[in-house]
PDB file of C-alpha atoms in Angstrom:
ATOM      1  CA  MET A   1      46.022 -59.353  23.580  1.00 50.00           C
ATOM      2  CA  ALA A   2      46.549 -56.836  20.802  1.00 51.00           C
ATOM      3  CA  ARG A   3      45.091 -53.431  21.348  1.00 53.00           C
ATOM      4  CA  ARG A   4      43.190 -51.714  18.639  1.00 54.00           C
ATOM      5  CA  PHE A   5      43.717 -48.139  17.847  1.00 46.00           C
ATOM      6  CA  ARG A   6      41.045 -46.107  16.066  1.00 51.00           C
ATOM      7  CA  ALA A   7      42.109 -43.012  14.168  1.00 47.00           C
ATOM      8  CA  ALA A   8      40.002 -39.971  14.989  1.00 50.00           C
ATOM      9  CA  TYR A   9      37.434 -39.355  12.355  1.00 49.00           C
ATOM     10  CA  GLN A  10      38.480 -36.329  10.363  1.00 54.00           C
ATOM     11  CA  VAL A  11      35.651 -33.849   9.593  1.00 60.00           C
ATOM     12  CA  GLU A  12      35.974 -31.130   7.141  1.00 67.00           C
ATOM     13  CA  PRO A  13      35.532 -27.759   8.845  1.00 76.00           C
ATOM     14  CA  PHE A  14      32.791 -25.413   7.863  1.00 79.00           C
ATOM     15  CA  SER A  15      33.595 -22.624   5.361  1.00 85.00           C
ATOM     16  CA  ALA A  16      34.035 -19.332   7.229  1.00 90.00           C
ATOM     17  CA  LEU A  17      32.438 -17.598   4.198  1.00 92.00           C
ATOM     18  CA  ALA A  18      29.417 -19.720   4.455  1.00 92.00           C
ATOM     19  CA  THR A  19      29.039 -19.005   8.100  1.00 93.00           C
ATOM     20  CA  TRP A  20      29.333 -15.264   7.585  1.00 95.00           C
ATOM     21  CA  ALA A  21      26.885 -15.276   4.702  1.00 95.00           C
ATOM     22  CA  ARG A  22      24.313 -16.934   6.934  1.00 95.00           C
ATOM     23  CA  ARG A  23      25.140 -14.457   9.755  1.00 95.00           C
ATOM     24  CA  LEU A  24      24.767 -11.509   7.465  1.00 96.00           C
ATOM     25  CA  ALA A  25      21.411 -12.819   6.124  1.00 96.00           C
ATOM     26  CA  LEU A  26      20.011 -13.271   9.566  1.00 96.00           C
ATOM     27  CA  PHE A  27      21.105  -9.981  10.785  1.00 96.00           C
ATOM     28  CA  SER A  28      19.443  -8.435   7.501  1.00 95.00           C
ATOM     29  CA  ALA A  29      16.242 -10.266   8.175  1.00 95.00           C
ATOM     30  CA  VAL A  30      16.091  -8.955  11.829  1.00 95.00           C
ATOM     31  CA  ALA A  31      17.038  -5.404  10.791  1.00 93.00           C
ATOM     32  CA  THR A  32      14.563  -5.334   7.940  1.00 93.00           C
ATOM     33  CA  LEU A  33      11.792  -6.447  10.346  1.00 93.00           C
ATOM     34  CA  VAL A  34      12.687  -3.873  12.831  1.00 92.00           C
ATOM     35  CA  SER A  35      12.968  -1.066  10.417  1.00 89.00           C
ATOM     36  CA  VAL A  36       9.535  -1.879   8.938  1.00 89.00           C
ATOM     37  CA  MET A  37       8.033  -1.853  12.452  1.00 90.00           C
ATOM     38  CA  VAL A  38       9.795   1.473  13.238  1.00 88.00           C
ATOM     39  CA  VAL A  39       8.541   3.146  10.013  1.00 84.00           C
ATOM     40  CA  ARG A  40       4.976   1.644  10.370  1.00 84.00           C
ATOM     41  CA  PHE A  41       4.319   2.707  13.977  1.00 83.00           C
ATOM     42  CA  GLY A  42       6.172   5.924  13.704  1.00 78.00           C
ATOM     43  CA  PHE A  43       8.894   5.301  16.322  1.00 79.00           C
ATOM     44  CA  LEU A  44      11.438   7.466  14.464  1.00 77.00           C
ATOM     45  CA  GLU A  45      11.210  10.244  11.865  1.00 77.00           C
ATOM     46  CA  ILE A  46      10.877   9.013   8.286  1.00 79.00           C
ATOM     47  CA  LYS A  47      14.428   9.698   7.210  1.00 79.00           C
ATOM     48  CA  PRO A  48      16.364   7.852   9.894  1.00 82.00           C
ATOM     49  CA  ALA A  49      13.854   4.956   9.880  1.00 82.00           C
ATOM     50  CA  LEU A  50      14.359   4.504   6.123  1.00 85.00           C
ATOM     51  CA  ALA A  51      18.070   4.780   6.491  1.00 88.00           C
ATOM     52  CA  THR A  52      17.954   1.735   8.867  1.00 88.00           C
ATOM     53  CA  PHE A  53      15.758  -0.064   6.217  1.00 90.00           C
ATOM     54  CA  PHE A  54      18.269   0.530   3.446  1.00 93.00           C
ATOM     55  CA  GLY A  55      21.036  -0.402   5.623  1.00 93.00           C
ATOM     56  CA  ALA A  56      19.371  -3.813   6.189  1.00 93.00           C
ATOM     57  CA  LEU A  57      18.907  -4.284   2.403  1.00 95.00           C
ATOM     58  CA  ALA A  58      22.590  -3.507   1.923  1.00 95.00           C
ATOM     59  CA  CYS A  59      23.376  -6.283   4.303  1.00 95.00           C
ATOM     60  CA  ALA A  60      21.367  -8.667   2.449  1.00 95.00           C
ATOM     61  CA  GLY A  61      23.198  -7.658  -0.791  1.00 96.00           C
ATOM     62  CA  LEU A  62      26.481  -8.271   0.960  1.00 96.00           C
ATOM     63  CA  SER A  63      25.370 -11.622   2.242  1.00 96.00           C
ATOM     64  CA  ILE A  64      24.716 -12.649  -1.448  1.00 96.00           C
ATOM     65  CA  LEU A  65      28.171 -11.615  -2.457  1.00 96.00           C
ATOM     66  CA  VAL A  66      29.715 -13.471   0.375  1.00 95.00           C
ATOM     67  CA  ALA A  67      27.529 -16.623  -0.275  1.00 95.00           C
ATOM     68  CA  PHE A  68      28.776 -16.700  -3.831  1.00 94.00           C
ATOM     69  CA  ALA A  69      32.317 -16.387  -2.784  1.00 94.00           C
ATOM     70  CA  GLY A  70      31.702 -19.238  -0.316  1.00 91.00           C
ATOM     71  CA  LEU A  71      30.376 -21.381  -3.150  1.00 92.00           C
ATOM     72  CA  VAL A  72      33.773 -20.860  -4.966  1.00 91.00           C
ATOM     73  CA  VAL A  73      35.684 -21.895  -1.933  1.00 88.00           C
ATOM     74  CA  LEU A  74      33.516 -25.026  -1.379  1.00 88.00           C
ATOM     75  CA  TRP A  75      34.106 -26.018  -5.021  1.00 87.00           C
ATOM     76  CA  ARG A  76      37.796 -25.618  -4.701  1.00 85.00           C
ATOM     77  CA  ASP A  77      38.665 -27.279  -1.305  1.00 82.00           C
ATOM     78  CA  GLY A  78      35.554 -29.257  -0.497  1.00 75.00           C
ATOM     79  CA  SER A  79      34.722 -27.427   2.760  1.00 77.00           C
ATOM     80  CA  ARG A  80      31.386 -27.945   4.266  1.00 84.00           C
ATOM     81  CA  GLY A  81      28.611 -25.255   4.499  1.00 88.00           C
ATOM     82  CA  ILE A  82      26.372 -25.695   1.417  1.00 91.00           C
ATOM     83  CA  GLY A  83      23.413 -25.692   3.785  1.00 92.00           C
ATOM     84  CA  ARG A  84      24.434 -22.463   5.424  1.00 93.00           C
ATOM     85  CA  ILE A  85      24.964 -20.871   1.985  1.00 93.00           C
ATOM     86  CA  LEU A  86      21.607 -21.956   0.650  1.00 95.00           C
ATOM     87  CA  THR A  87      19.868 -20.687   3.852  1.00 95.00           C
ATOM     88  CA  ALA A  88      21.595 -17.298   3.449  1.00 96.00           C
ATOM     89  CA  LEU A  89      20.549 -17.085  -0.244  1.00 96.00           C
ATOM     90  CA  LEU A  90      16.920 -18.075   0.616  1.00 97.00           C
ATOM     91  CA  LEU A  91      16.739 -15.359   3.198  1.00 96.00           C
ATOM     92  CA  ASP A  92      18.227 -12.858   1.007  1.00 96.00           C
ATOM     93  CA  VAL A  93      15.861 -13.396  -1.787  1.00 96.00           C
ATOM     94  CA  MET A  94      12.802 -13.232   0.641  1.00 95.00           C
ATOM     95  CA  ILE A  95      14.257  -9.921   1.959  1.00 95.00           C
ATOM     96  CA  LEU A  96      14.969  -8.336  -1.557  1.00 96.00           C
ATOM     97  CA  ALA A  97      12.128  -9.656  -3.609  1.00 95.00           C
ATOM     98  CA  TYR A  98       9.587  -6.897  -2.654  1.00 91.00           C
ATOM     99  CA  PRO A  99      12.162  -4.006  -2.922  1.00 93.00           C
ATOM    100  CA  ALA A 100      13.049  -5.365  -6.299  1.00 94.00           C
ATOM    101  CA  TYR A 101       9.424  -5.276  -7.291  1.00 93.00           C
ATOM    102  CA  LEU A 102       9.123  -1.661  -6.041  1.00 91.00           C
ATOM    103  CA  ALA A 103      12.256  -0.877  -8.102  1.00 93.00           C
ATOM    104  CA  LEU A 104      10.640  -2.059 -11.207  1.00 94.00           C
ATOM    105  CA  GLN A 105       7.549  -0.060 -10.364  1.00 93.00           C
ATOM    106  CA  TYR A 106       9.762   3.015 -10.001  1.00 94.00           C
ATOM    107  CA  ARG A 107      11.184   2.623 -13.504  1.00 94.00           C
ATOM    108  CA  ARG A 108       7.831   1.676 -15.076  1.00 94.00           C
ATOM    109  CA  LEU A 109       5.390   4.228 -13.656  1.00 94.00           C
ATOM    110  CA  PRO A 110       5.476   8.066 -13.838  1.00 95.00           C
ATOM    111  CA  PRO A 111       7.047   9.976 -10.838  1.00 95.00           C
ATOM    112  CA  ILE A 112       3.616  11.427  -9.421  1.00 95.00           C
ATOM    113  CA  HIS A 113       2.220  11.149  -6.013  1.00 95.00           C
ATOM    114  CA  ASP A 114      -1.142  12.909  -6.230  1.00 96.00           C
ATOM    115  CA  ILE A 115      -3.970  11.029  -8.015  1.00 96.00           C
ATOM    116  CA  THR A 116      -7.597  12.079  -8.431  1.00 97.00           C
ATOM    117  CA  THR A 117     -10.631  11.467 -10.453  1.00 97.00           C
ATOM    118  CA  ASP A 118     -11.080  15.177 -11.072  1.00 96.00           C
ATOM    119  CA  PRO A 119      -7.818  16.994 -12.051  1.00 95.00           C
ATOM    120  CA  ILE A 120      -9.708  20.156 -12.871  1.00 94.00           C
ATOM    121  CA  ASN A 121     -11.419  20.520  -9.414  1.00 94.00           C
ATOM    122  CA  PRO A 122      -9.886  17.850  -7.144  1.00 95.00           C
ATOM    123  CA  PRO A 123     -11.350  17.165  -3.688  1.00 95.00           C
ATOM    124  CA  GLN A 124      -9.612  19.453  -1.193  1.00 94.00           C
ATOM    125  CA  PHE A 125      -7.703  18.609   1.872  1.00 94.00           C
ATOM    126  CA  GLU A 126      -9.054  20.738   4.704  1.00 91.00           C
ATOM    127  CA  GLU A 127      -8.199  19.228   7.978  1.00 91.00           C
ATOM    128  CA  LEU A 128      -5.398  17.176   6.585  1.00 92.00           C
ATOM    129  CA  ALA A 129      -3.831  20.242   5.077  1.00 90.00           C
ATOM    130  CA  ARG A 130      -2.369  21.035   8.529  1.00 87.00           C
ATOM    131  CA  LEU A 131      -0.271  17.777   8.365  1.00 82.00           C
ATOM    132  CA  ARG A 132       1.222  18.529   5.037  1.00 84.00           C
ATOM    133  CA  GLY A 133       3.873  20.900   3.721  1.00 68.00           C
ATOM    134  CA  THR A 134       6.004  20.691   6.949  1.00 73.00           C
ATOM    135  CA  ASP A 135       8.803  18.340   8.062  1.00 73.00           C
ATOM    136  CA  GLY A 136       9.493  17.329   4.436  1.00 77.00           C
ATOM    137  CA  ALA A 137       5.804  16.320   3.747  1.00 85.00           C
ATOM    138  CA  ASN A 138       4.337  17.106   0.344  1.00 90.00           C
ATOM    139  CA  THR A 139       1.986  20.149   0.191  1.00 90.00           C
ATOM    140  CA  ALA A 140      -1.700  19.890   0.178  1.00 91.00           C
ATOM    141  CA  VAL A 141      -2.030  21.870  -3.089  1.00 92.00           C
ATOM    142  CA  TYR A 142      -2.736  19.650  -6.095  1.00 92.00           C
ATOM    143  CA  ALA A 143       0.311  18.800  -8.263  1.00 83.00           C
ATOM    144  CA  GLY A 144      -1.225  20.499 -11.303  1.00 86.00           C
ATOM    145  CA  LEU A 145      -1.992  19.588 -14.964  1.00 87.00           C
ATOM    146  CA  SER A 146       1.414  18.163 -15.658  1.00 89.00           C
ATOM    147  CA  SER A 147       0.720  15.421 -13.088  1.00 92.00           C
ATOM    148  CA  ALA A 148      -2.773  15.087 -14.475  1.00 94.00           C
ATOM    149  CA  GLU A 149      -1.490  14.398 -17.969  1.00 95.00           C
ATOM    150  CA  GLN A 150       0.860  11.782 -16.703  1.00 96.00           C
ATOM    151  CA  GLN A 151      -1.936  10.191 -14.731  1.00 96.00           C
ATOM    152  CA  ARG A 152      -4.170  10.059 -17.740  1.00 95.00           C
ATOM    153  CA  VAL A 153      -1.611   8.044 -19.668  1.00 95.00           C
ATOM    154  CA  ALA A 154      -0.689   5.713 -16.969  1.00 95.00           C
ATOM    155  CA  TYR A 155      -4.042   5.137 -15.232  1.00 96.00           C
ATOM    156  CA  PRO A 156      -6.819   5.765 -17.696  1.00 94.00           C
ATOM    157  CA  GLU A 157      -9.326   3.994 -15.593  1.00 93.00           C
ATOM    158  CA  ILE A 158      -9.235   6.599 -12.883  1.00 96.00           C
ATOM    159  CA  GLU A 159     -12.556   8.471 -13.477  1.00 95.00           C
ATOM    160  CA  PRO A 160     -15.424   9.848 -11.452  1.00 96.00           C
ATOM    161  CA  VAL A 161     -18.171   7.473 -10.232  1.00 96.00           C
ATOM    162  CA  ASP A 162     -21.701   8.405 -11.271  1.00 94.00           C
ATOM    163  CA  LEU A 163     -24.362   6.774  -9.259  1.00 94.00           C
ATOM    164  CA  ASP A 164     -28.216   6.659  -9.726  1.00 92.00           C
ATOM    165  CA  MET A 165     -29.053   7.572  -6.149  1.00 91.00           C
ATOM    166  CA  THR A 166     -29.191  10.541  -3.666  1.00 90.00           C
ATOM    167  CA  THR A 167     -26.054  12.045  -2.295  1.00 92.00           C
ATOM    168  CA  LYS A 168     -27.044  10.708   1.113  1.00 92.00           C
ATOM    169  CA  GLN A 169     -27.199   7.135  -0.124  1.00 93.00           C
ATOM    170  CA  ALA A 170     -23.950   7.520  -1.984  1.00 94.00           C
ATOM    171  CA  PHE A 171     -22.318   9.073   1.149  1.00 95.00           C
ATOM    172  CA  ASP A 172     -23.426   6.039   3.358  1.00 95.00           C
ATOM    173  CA  ILE A 173     -21.912   3.544   0.767  1.00 95.00           C
ATOM    174  CA  VAL A 174     -18.588   5.370   0.630  1.00 96.00           C
ATOM    175  CA  ARG A 175     -18.419   5.856   4.425  1.00 96.00           C
ATOM    176  CA  ARG A 176     -19.176   2.067   4.935  1.00 96.00           C
ATOM    177  CA  LEU A 177     -16.335   1.168   2.569  1.00 97.00           C
ATOM    178  CA  VAL A 178     -13.904   3.491   4.264  1.00 96.00           C
ATOM    179  CA  THR A 179     -14.721   2.007   7.552  1.00 95.00           C
ATOM    180  CA  ARG A 180     -14.251  -1.485   6.228  1.00 95.00           C
ATOM    181  CA  ARG A 181     -10.758  -0.534   5.004  1.00 95.00           C
ATOM    182  CA  LYS A 182      -9.924   0.666   8.462  1.00 94.00           C
ATOM    183  CA  TRP A 183      -8.644   4.104   7.201  1.00 96.00           C
ATOM    184  CA  LEU A 184      -8.393   6.680   9.968  1.00 95.00           C
ATOM    185  CA  VAL A 185     -11.155   9.237   9.443  1.00 96.00           C
ATOM    186  CA  ILE A 186     -10.010  12.755  10.181  1.00 95.00           C
ATOM    187  CA  ASP A 187     -13.092  14.744   9.099  1.00 94.00           C
ATOM    188  CA  GLU A 188     -16.459  14.094   7.481  1.00 95.00           C
ATOM    189  CA  HIS A 189     -19.497  16.035   6.463  1.00 93.00           C
ATOM    190  CA  ALA A 190     -22.600  14.158   5.376  1.00 93.00           C
ATOM    191  CA  PRO A 191     -24.809  16.019   2.877  1.00 91.00           C
ATOM    192  CA  GLN A 192     -27.679  17.614   4.844  1.00 84.00           C
ATOM    193  CA  SER A 193     -29.920  18.046   1.794  1.00 81.00           C
ATOM    194  CA  PRO A 194     -30.057  16.364  -1.697  1.00 74.00           C
ATOM    195  CA  ARG A 195     -28.265  19.344  -3.310  1.00 78.00           C
ATOM    196  CA  GLN A 196     -25.485  19.526  -0.908  1.00 81.00           C
ATOM    197  CA  ASN A 197     -21.961  17.903  -1.083  1.00 91.00           C
ATOM    198  CA  GLY A 198     -20.716  15.294   1.228  1.00 94.00           C
ATOM    199  CA  HIS A 199     -17.010  15.225   2.187  1.00 96.00           C
ATOM    200  CA  ILE A 200     -14.661  12.712   3.895  1.00 96.00           C
ATOM    201  CA  GLU A 201     -10.975  12.803   4.787  1.00 97.00           C
ATOM    202  CA  ALA A 202      -9.124   9.925   5.890  1.00 96.00           C
ATOM    203  CA  VAL A 203      -5.535   8.493   6.283  1.00 96.00           C
ATOM    204  CA  ALA A 204      -4.612   5.190   4.595  1.00 95.00           C
ATOM    205  CA  LYS A 205      -1.347   3.255   4.938  1.00 92.00           C
ATOM    206  CA  THR A 206       0.706   1.300   2.395  1.00 91.00           C
ATOM    207  CA  PRO A 207       0.424  -2.376   3.162  1.00 87.00           C
ATOM    208  CA  ILE A 208       3.946  -3.303   4.374  1.00 86.00           C
ATOM    209  CA  MET A 209       5.734  -0.078   5.253  1.00 87.00           C
ATOM    210  CA  GLY A 210       2.774   1.763   6.436  1.00 88.00           C
ATOM    211  CA  PHE A 211       3.579   5.034   4.663  1.00 90.00           C
ATOM    212  CA  ARG A 212       0.666   7.509   5.312  1.00 91.00           C
ATOM    213  CA  GLU A 213      -1.261   8.385   2.291  1.00 95.00           C
ATOM    214  CA  ASP A 214      -4.009  11.017   2.682  1.00 96.00           C
ATOM    215  CA  VAL A 215      -7.551  10.598   1.035  1.00 97.00           C
ATOM    216  CA  ALA A 216     -10.212  13.088   0.292  1.00 97.00           C
ATOM    217  CA  ILE A 217     -13.597  12.038  -1.130  1.00 97.00           C
ATOM    218  CA  ARG A 218     -16.355  14.381  -2.380  1.00 97.00           C
ATOM    219  CA  ILE A 219     -19.962  13.245  -2.908  1.00 96.00           C
ATOM    220  CA  ALA A 220     -21.801  15.759  -5.071  1.00 95.00           C
ATOM    221  CA  PRO A 221     -25.212  15.876  -6.695  1.00 92.00           C
ATOM    222  CA  ASN A 222     -25.496  15.746 -10.474  1.00 88.00           C
ATOM    223  CA  ASP A 223     -28.347  15.790 -12.923  1.00 82.00           C
ATOM    224  CA  ASP A 224     -29.213  12.081 -12.482  1.00 82.00           C
ATOM    225  CA  GLY A 225     -28.127  11.288  -8.967  1.00 89.00           C
ATOM    226  CA  ALA A 226     -24.675  11.654  -7.299  1.00 93.00           C
ATOM    227  CA  ARG A 227     -21.201  11.742  -8.345  1.00 95.00           C
ATOM    228  CA  VAL A 228     -18.103  10.551  -6.303  1.00 97.00           C
ATOM    229  CA  ASP A 229     -14.703  12.088  -6.725  1.00 97.00           C
ATOM    230  CA  ILE A 230     -11.778  10.628  -4.940  1.00 97.00           C
ATOM    231  CA  ARG A 231      -8.210  11.927  -4.403  1.00 97.00           C
ATOM    232  CA  SER A 232      -5.271   9.921  -2.854  1.00 97.00           C
ATOM    233  CA  SER A 233      -2.013  11.636  -2.179  1.00 96.00           C
ATOM    234  CA  SER A 234       1.300  10.466  -0.703  1.00 94.00           C
ATOM    235  CA  ARG A 235       2.347  12.484   2.311  1.00 92.00           C
ATOM    236  CA  TYR A 236       5.932  11.788   1.633  1.00 90.00           C
ATOM    237  CA  PHE A 237       8.028  11.124  -1.517  1.00 90.00           C
ATOM    238  CA  GLU A 238       7.571  12.425  -5.066  1.00 90.00           C
ATOM    239  CA  HIS A 239       6.910   8.887  -6.471  1.00 93.00           C
ATOM    240  CA  ASP A 240       4.070   6.782  -5.033  1.00 93.00           C
ATOM    241  CA  LEU A 241       4.978   3.705  -6.977  1.00 94.00           C
ATOM    242  CA  GLY A 242       1.354   3.256  -8.141  1.00 94.00           C
ATOM    243  CA  SER A 243      -0.093   2.840  -4.634  1.00 95.00           C
ATOM    244  CA  ASN A 244      -2.517   5.841  -4.871  1.00 96.00           C
ATOM    245  CA  ALA A 245      -3.967   4.655  -8.216  1.00 96.00           C
ATOM    246  CA  ALA A 246      -4.470   1.170  -7.028  1.00 95.00           C
ATOM    247  CA  ARG A 247      -6.230   2.542  -3.856  1.00 96.00           C
ATOM    248  CA  ILE A 248      -8.654   4.603  -5.827  1.00 97.00           C
ATOM    249  CA  SER A 249      -9.262   1.919  -8.489  1.00 96.00           C
ATOM    250  CA  SER A 250     -10.167  -0.543  -5.708  1.00 96.00           C
ATOM    251  CA  LEU A 251     -12.594   1.914  -4.055  1.00 97.00           C
ATOM    252  CA  ILE A 252     -14.146   2.669  -7.424  1.00 97.00           C
ATOM    253  CA  ASP A 253     -14.854  -0.979  -7.997  1.00 96.00           C
ATOM    254  CA  ASP A 254     -16.279  -1.389  -4.412  1.00 96.00           C
ATOM    255  CA  ILE A 255     -18.522   1.560  -4.729  1.00 96.00           C
ATOM    256  CA  ASN A 256     -19.893   0.328  -8.020  1.00 95.00           C
ATOM    257  CA  ALA A 257     -20.389  -3.181  -6.624  1.00 94.00           C
ATOM    258  CA  ALA A 258     -22.184  -1.810  -3.603  1.00 93.00           C
ATOM    259  CA  ALA A 259     -24.255   0.489  -5.605  1.00 91.00           C
ATOM    260  CA  GLU A 260     -25.420  -2.378  -7.834  1.00 89.00           C
ATOM    261  CA  ASN A 261     -26.149  -4.653  -4.743  1.00 86.00           C
ATOM    262  CA  ASN A 262     -28.149  -1.665  -3.259  1.00 75.00           C
ATOM    263  CA  VAL A 263     -30.231  -1.443  -6.476  1.00 67.00           C
ATOM    264  CA  GLU A 264     -30.882  -5.165  -6.354  1.00 67.00           C
ATOM    265  CA  LYS A 265     -32.045  -5.099  -2.860  1.00 66.00           C
ATOM    266  CA  LEU A 266     -34.571  -2.222  -3.582  1.00 57.00           C
ATOM    267  CA  LYS A 267     -35.934  -4.289  -6.614  1.00 60.00           C
ATOM    268  CA  LYS A 268     -36.493  -7.393  -4.296  1.00 61.00           C
ATOM    269  CA  GLU A 269     -38.217  -5.468  -1.546  1.00 58.00           C
ATOM    270  CA  PRO A 270     -41.923  -6.118  -1.552  1.00 57.00           C
ATOM    271  CA  ARG A 271     -43.970  -3.156  -2.387  1.00 55.00           C
ATOM    272  CA  THR A 272     -46.845  -2.186  -0.112  1.00 52.00           C
ATOM    273  CA  PRO A 273     -50.133  -2.469  -2.149  1.00 50.00           C
ATOM    274  CA  VAL A 274     -52.046   0.705  -2.422  1.00 43.00           C
ATOM    275  CA  LYS A 275     -55.649   0.265  -1.499  1.00 49.00           C
ATOM    276  CA  GLY A 276     -58.008   1.619  -4.049  1.00 46.00           C
ATOM    277  CA  VAL A 277     -60.693   4.105  -3.266  1.00 41.00           C
ATOM    278  CA  ILE A 278     -64.214   2.779  -3.922  1.00 41.00           C
ATOM    279  CA  LYS A 279     -66.391   5.368  -5.294  1.00 42.00           C
ATOM    280  CA  ARG A 280     -69.993   5.258  -4.659  1.00 40.00           C
TER     281      ARG A 280
END
C-alpha cells in the first residue's frame, strides 16, 4: 500500500513592522488614557503630566511611520500583517484627531487666556486669587486692553447680559446654571438688597484634559433691572484655544433662555382678583 506524504502548508510570516506598528499604537493609546487621567485628577504636577501626554502622542506619530514602512514591505514581499497595520492606523487617527483640532485652534485663534464681558471693569477674583500667580499659574490681574482688543475681534458676541428683573432673581438664575454645570463654587455673595451686587467665583474644567479655568460672575443692578458680567480665565497657559469664550457664550445663551422662561411663567401665573370696595 502506497503511503501518502503531505507537504506542510507554508504560511507567510507576519511583517515585523506591522507587528511593531500595532504595538506602538496600543502603547500610545494606553499612555494617552493614563496621562489624561493623571492631568484631570491632578495626580502629578501639570508639567510632568503634560510631558507624559506629549510622549504618548509622539508614540502615535512613530506608529504611523512604522505602519507606512510596513505597507511598503507588504507590497514588496507579500508578507502578512495588513490587518495589524490598519488597526494601528485606526488607533493612531483616534489618538491624534483631537490634538490636531487643538493645533488648528492654536493657529486660528488669538493667544489670549482671560475673557470677560467687561474689559474695562472685569469681575474680580477674590478667593481664587490665592490659587493664581504661583507655581507657574497665570496671575489674577486682568490681561489688559491688548487682550481686550484681540477678544473683540475674535469673539464679538461676548457682551454683558442685561435682564429685566431684580438682581436677586438674576443671581438665582445664574447660581442654578452654575450648579447644573457642576462647577466647583469657591465663593458666592447673594445681593442682600436690590441695589447691591451679587458675586460668584467657581472653578470649571476643560472637557477632556480637565484643565482648571477660573470663573467670576458679577450680578449688578442697572437702570432697568440687572446686568450680568462674566469672566473666565485659564489658570495655566497663555493660549486657551477658545475654551473660555465658548464657556461664556454658552452661559450667556442659557441665562437669556432661563430669563425668557421666567418671564413666560410670570405671565401664565393667575392673578389674584382684587375685591372692589362697595361705597355706601
